[in-house]
C-alpha positions as a Markdown table, in Angstrom:
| # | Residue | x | y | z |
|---|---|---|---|---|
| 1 | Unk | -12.4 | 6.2 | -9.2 |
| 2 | Unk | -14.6 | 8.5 | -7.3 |
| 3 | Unk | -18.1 | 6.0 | -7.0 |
| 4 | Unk | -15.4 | 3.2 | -5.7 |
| 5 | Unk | -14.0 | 5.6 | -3.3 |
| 6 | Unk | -17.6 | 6.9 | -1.8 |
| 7 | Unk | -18.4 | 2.9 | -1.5 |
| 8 | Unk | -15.3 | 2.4 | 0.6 |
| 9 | Unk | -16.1 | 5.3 | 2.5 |
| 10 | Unk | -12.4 | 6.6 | 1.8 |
| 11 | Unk | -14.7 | 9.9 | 0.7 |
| 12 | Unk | -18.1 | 10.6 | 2.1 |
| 13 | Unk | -20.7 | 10.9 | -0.7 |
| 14 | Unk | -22.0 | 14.2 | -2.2 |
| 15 | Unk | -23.8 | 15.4 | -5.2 |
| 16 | Unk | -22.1 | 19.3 | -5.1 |
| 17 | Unk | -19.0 | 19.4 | -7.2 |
| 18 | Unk | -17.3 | 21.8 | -5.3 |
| 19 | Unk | -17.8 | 19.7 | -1.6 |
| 20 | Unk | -16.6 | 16.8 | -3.9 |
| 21 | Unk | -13.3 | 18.3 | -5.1 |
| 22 | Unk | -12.9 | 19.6 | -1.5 |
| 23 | Unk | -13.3 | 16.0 | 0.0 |
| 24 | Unk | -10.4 | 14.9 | -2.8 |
| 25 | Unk | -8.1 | 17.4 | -1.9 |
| 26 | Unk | -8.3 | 16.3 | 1.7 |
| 27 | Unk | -8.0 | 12.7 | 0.9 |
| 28 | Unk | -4.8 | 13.7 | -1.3 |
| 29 | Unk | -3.5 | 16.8 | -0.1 |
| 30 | Unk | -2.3 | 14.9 | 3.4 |
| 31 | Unk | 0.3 | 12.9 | 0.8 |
| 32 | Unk | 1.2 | 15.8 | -1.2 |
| 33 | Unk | -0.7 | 14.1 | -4.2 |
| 34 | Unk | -2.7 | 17.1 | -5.4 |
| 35 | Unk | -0.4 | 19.5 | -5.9 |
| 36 | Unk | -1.1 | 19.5 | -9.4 |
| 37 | Unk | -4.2 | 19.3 | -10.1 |
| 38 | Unk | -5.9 | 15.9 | -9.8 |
| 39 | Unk | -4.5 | 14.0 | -13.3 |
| 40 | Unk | -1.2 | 15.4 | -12.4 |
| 41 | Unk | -0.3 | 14.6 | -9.2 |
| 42 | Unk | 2.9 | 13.2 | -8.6 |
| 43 | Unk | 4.2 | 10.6 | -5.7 |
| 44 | Unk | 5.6 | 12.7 | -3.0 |
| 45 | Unk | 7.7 | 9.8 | -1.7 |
| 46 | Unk | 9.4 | 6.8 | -3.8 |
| 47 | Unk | 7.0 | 3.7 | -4.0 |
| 48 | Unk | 8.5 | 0.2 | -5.0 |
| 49 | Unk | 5.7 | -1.9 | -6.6 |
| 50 | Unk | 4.6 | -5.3 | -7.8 |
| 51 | Unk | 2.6 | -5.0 | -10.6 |
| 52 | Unk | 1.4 | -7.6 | -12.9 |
| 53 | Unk | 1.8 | -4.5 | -16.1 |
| 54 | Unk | 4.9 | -2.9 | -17.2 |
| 55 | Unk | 4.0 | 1.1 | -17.2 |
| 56 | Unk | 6.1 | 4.0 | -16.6 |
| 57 | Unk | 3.2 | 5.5 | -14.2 |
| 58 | Unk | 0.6 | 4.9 | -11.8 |
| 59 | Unk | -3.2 | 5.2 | -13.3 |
| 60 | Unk | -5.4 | 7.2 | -10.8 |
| 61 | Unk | -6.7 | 4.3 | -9.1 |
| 62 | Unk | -3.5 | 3.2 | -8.1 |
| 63 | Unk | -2.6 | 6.8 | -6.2 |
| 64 | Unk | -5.6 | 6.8 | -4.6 |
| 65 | Unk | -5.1 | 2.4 | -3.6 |
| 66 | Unk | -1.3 | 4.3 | -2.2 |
| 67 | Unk | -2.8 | 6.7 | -0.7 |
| 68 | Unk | -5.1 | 4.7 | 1.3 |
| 69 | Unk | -2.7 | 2.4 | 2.2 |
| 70 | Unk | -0.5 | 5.7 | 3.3 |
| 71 | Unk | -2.9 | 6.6 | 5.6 |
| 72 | Unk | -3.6 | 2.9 | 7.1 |
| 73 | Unk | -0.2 | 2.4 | 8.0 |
| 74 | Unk | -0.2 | 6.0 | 9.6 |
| 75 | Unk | -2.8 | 4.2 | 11.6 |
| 76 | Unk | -0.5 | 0.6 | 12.6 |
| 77 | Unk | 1.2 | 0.6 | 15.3 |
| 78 | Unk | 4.8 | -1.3 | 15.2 |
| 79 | Unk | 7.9 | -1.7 | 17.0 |
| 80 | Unk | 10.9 | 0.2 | 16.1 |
| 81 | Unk | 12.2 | -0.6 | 13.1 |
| 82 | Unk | 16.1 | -2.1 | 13.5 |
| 83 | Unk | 17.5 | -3.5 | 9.3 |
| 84 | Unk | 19.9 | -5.5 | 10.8 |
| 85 | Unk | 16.7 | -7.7 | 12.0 |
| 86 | Unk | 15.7 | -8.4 | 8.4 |
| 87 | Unk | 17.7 | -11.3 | 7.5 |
| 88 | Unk | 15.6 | -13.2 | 10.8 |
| 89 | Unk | 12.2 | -11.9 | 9.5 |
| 90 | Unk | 13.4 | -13.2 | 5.9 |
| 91 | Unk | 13.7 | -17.0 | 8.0 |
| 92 | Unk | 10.9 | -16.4 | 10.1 |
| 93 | Unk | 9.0 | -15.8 | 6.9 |
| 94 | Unk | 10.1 | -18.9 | 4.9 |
| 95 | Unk | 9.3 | -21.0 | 7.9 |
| 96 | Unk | 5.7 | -19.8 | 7.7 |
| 97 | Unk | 5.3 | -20.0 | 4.2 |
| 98 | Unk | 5.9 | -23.7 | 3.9 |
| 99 | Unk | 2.8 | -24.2 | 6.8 |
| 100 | Unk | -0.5 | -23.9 | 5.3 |
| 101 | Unk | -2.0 | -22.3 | 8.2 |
| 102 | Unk | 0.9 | -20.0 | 9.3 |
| 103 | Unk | -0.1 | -16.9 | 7.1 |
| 104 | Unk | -2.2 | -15.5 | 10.3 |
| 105 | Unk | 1.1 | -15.0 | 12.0 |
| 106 | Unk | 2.2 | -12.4 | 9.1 |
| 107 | Unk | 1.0 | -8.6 | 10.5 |
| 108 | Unk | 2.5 | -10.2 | 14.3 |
| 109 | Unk | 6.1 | -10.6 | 12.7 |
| 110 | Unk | 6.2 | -7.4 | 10.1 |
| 111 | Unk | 4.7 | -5.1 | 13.2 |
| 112 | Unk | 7.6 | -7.0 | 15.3 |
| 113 | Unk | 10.1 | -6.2 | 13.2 |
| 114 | Unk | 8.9 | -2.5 | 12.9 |
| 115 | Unk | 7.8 | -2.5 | 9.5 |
| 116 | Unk | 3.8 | -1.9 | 9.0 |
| 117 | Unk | 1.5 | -3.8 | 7.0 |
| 118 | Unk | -1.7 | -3.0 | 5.5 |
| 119 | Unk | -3.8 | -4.7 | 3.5 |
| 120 | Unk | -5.9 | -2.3 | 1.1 |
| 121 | Unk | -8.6 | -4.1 | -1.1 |
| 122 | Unk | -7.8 | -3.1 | -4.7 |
| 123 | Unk | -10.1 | -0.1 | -6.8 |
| 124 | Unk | -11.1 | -1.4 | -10.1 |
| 125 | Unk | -8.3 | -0.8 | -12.6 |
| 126 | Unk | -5.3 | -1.4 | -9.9 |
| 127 | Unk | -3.1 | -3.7 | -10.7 |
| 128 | Unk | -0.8 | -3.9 | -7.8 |
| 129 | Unk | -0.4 | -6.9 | -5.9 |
| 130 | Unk | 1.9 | -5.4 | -3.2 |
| 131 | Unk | 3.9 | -1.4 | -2.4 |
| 132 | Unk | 6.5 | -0.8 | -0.2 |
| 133 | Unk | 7.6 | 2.9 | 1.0 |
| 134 | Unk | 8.4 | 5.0 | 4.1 |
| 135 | Unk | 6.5 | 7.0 | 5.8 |
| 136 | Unk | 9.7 | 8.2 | 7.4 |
| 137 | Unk | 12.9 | 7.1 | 7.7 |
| 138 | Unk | 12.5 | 5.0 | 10.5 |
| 139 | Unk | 9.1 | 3.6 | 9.2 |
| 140 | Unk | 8.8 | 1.4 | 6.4 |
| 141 | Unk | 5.9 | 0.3 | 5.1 |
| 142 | Unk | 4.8 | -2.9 | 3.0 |
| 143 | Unk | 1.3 | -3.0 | 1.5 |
| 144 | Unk | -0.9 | -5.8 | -0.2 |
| 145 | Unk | -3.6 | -5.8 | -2.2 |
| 146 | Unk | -4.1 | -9.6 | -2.3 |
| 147 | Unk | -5.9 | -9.3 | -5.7 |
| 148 | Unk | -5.3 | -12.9 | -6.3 |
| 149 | Unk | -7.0 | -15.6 | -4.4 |
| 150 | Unk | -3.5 | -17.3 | -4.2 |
| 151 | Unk | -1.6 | -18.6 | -1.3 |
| 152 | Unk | 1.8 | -18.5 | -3.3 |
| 153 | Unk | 1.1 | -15.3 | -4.8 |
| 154 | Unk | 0.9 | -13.6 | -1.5 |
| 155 | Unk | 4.2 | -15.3 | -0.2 |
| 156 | Unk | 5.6 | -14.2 | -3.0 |
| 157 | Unk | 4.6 | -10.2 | -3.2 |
| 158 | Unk | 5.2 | -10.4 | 0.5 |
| 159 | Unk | 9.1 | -11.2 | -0.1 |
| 160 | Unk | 9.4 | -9.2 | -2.9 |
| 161 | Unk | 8.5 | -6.2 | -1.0 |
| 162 | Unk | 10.1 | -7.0 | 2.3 |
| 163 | Unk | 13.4 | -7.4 | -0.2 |
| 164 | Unk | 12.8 | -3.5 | -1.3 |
| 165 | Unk | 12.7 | -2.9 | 2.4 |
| 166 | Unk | 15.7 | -4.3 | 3.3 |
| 167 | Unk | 17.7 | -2.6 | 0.0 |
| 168 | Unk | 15.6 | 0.5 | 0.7 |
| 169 | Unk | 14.7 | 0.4 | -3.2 |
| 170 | Unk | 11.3 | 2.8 | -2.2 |
């Protein structure tokens, strides 16, 4: 999705193809996504999703959506991440989710609890409502897309993703 990425200003715009596939690599190559070629590169890390289809594979928009959100939460700052402080996030969570006006308090409680949280505006074609991974193994990482305009679907995507944390699914 190359015209949605030059809008975001993920990639800066250029008409020469070779400046073009040098901008891509550097997007990608920080992730190890290129490796391959551009329709062949592979996760270089394992990615637990929430996805409204059932595919064996992520489309190209969707690597490019993860690696954005990579490099964003390379960005976060956040305490240092401790598992056994999961099950009180879980609570803390729950508590929120059942006040209307509590979802500011979100990115204060994940960064708290040393996991980061990004929120990455979805490319055309992504149909991810929410990722969580590791940049290391002391740093996991949820990320949202918030494609739907729905407080429950966010609560939900949220805890589904903070579970994969805790079970270290990604």
């Amino acid at each position: 999705p190359i015209k949605e990425m030059q809008k975001r200003r993920w990639i800066p715009e250029t008409q020469n193809a070779e400046e073009l596939r040098q901008e891509l690599q550097l997007f990608f190559s920080d992730k190890g996504l290129w490796e391959q070629g551009p329709d062949s590169y592979e996760l270089p890390f394992a990615t637990s999703f929430k996805r409204t289809i059932e595919e064996s594979s992520l489309n190209n928009a969707e690597k490019a959506w993860l690696a954005r959100a990579t490099q964003l939460a390379k960005a976060c700052p956040a305490s240092a991440f401790n598992a056994n402080s999961i099950l009180k996030l879980k609570a803390e969570l729950r508590r929120s989710a059942a006040k209307t006006q509590a979802v500011h308090h979100v990115p204060a409680l994940l960064t708290g609890a040393g996991i980061r949280y990004v929120v990455v505006e979805p490319l055309p074609n992504v149909k991810i409502d929410g990722a969580a991974f590791w940049l290391d193994p002391a740093s996991p990482v949820i990320a949202m897309s918030l494609r739907f305009d729905n407080i429950g679907s966010f609560w939900f995507a949220l805890l589904h993703e903070l579970d994969h944390i805790e079970h270290k699914d990604a």
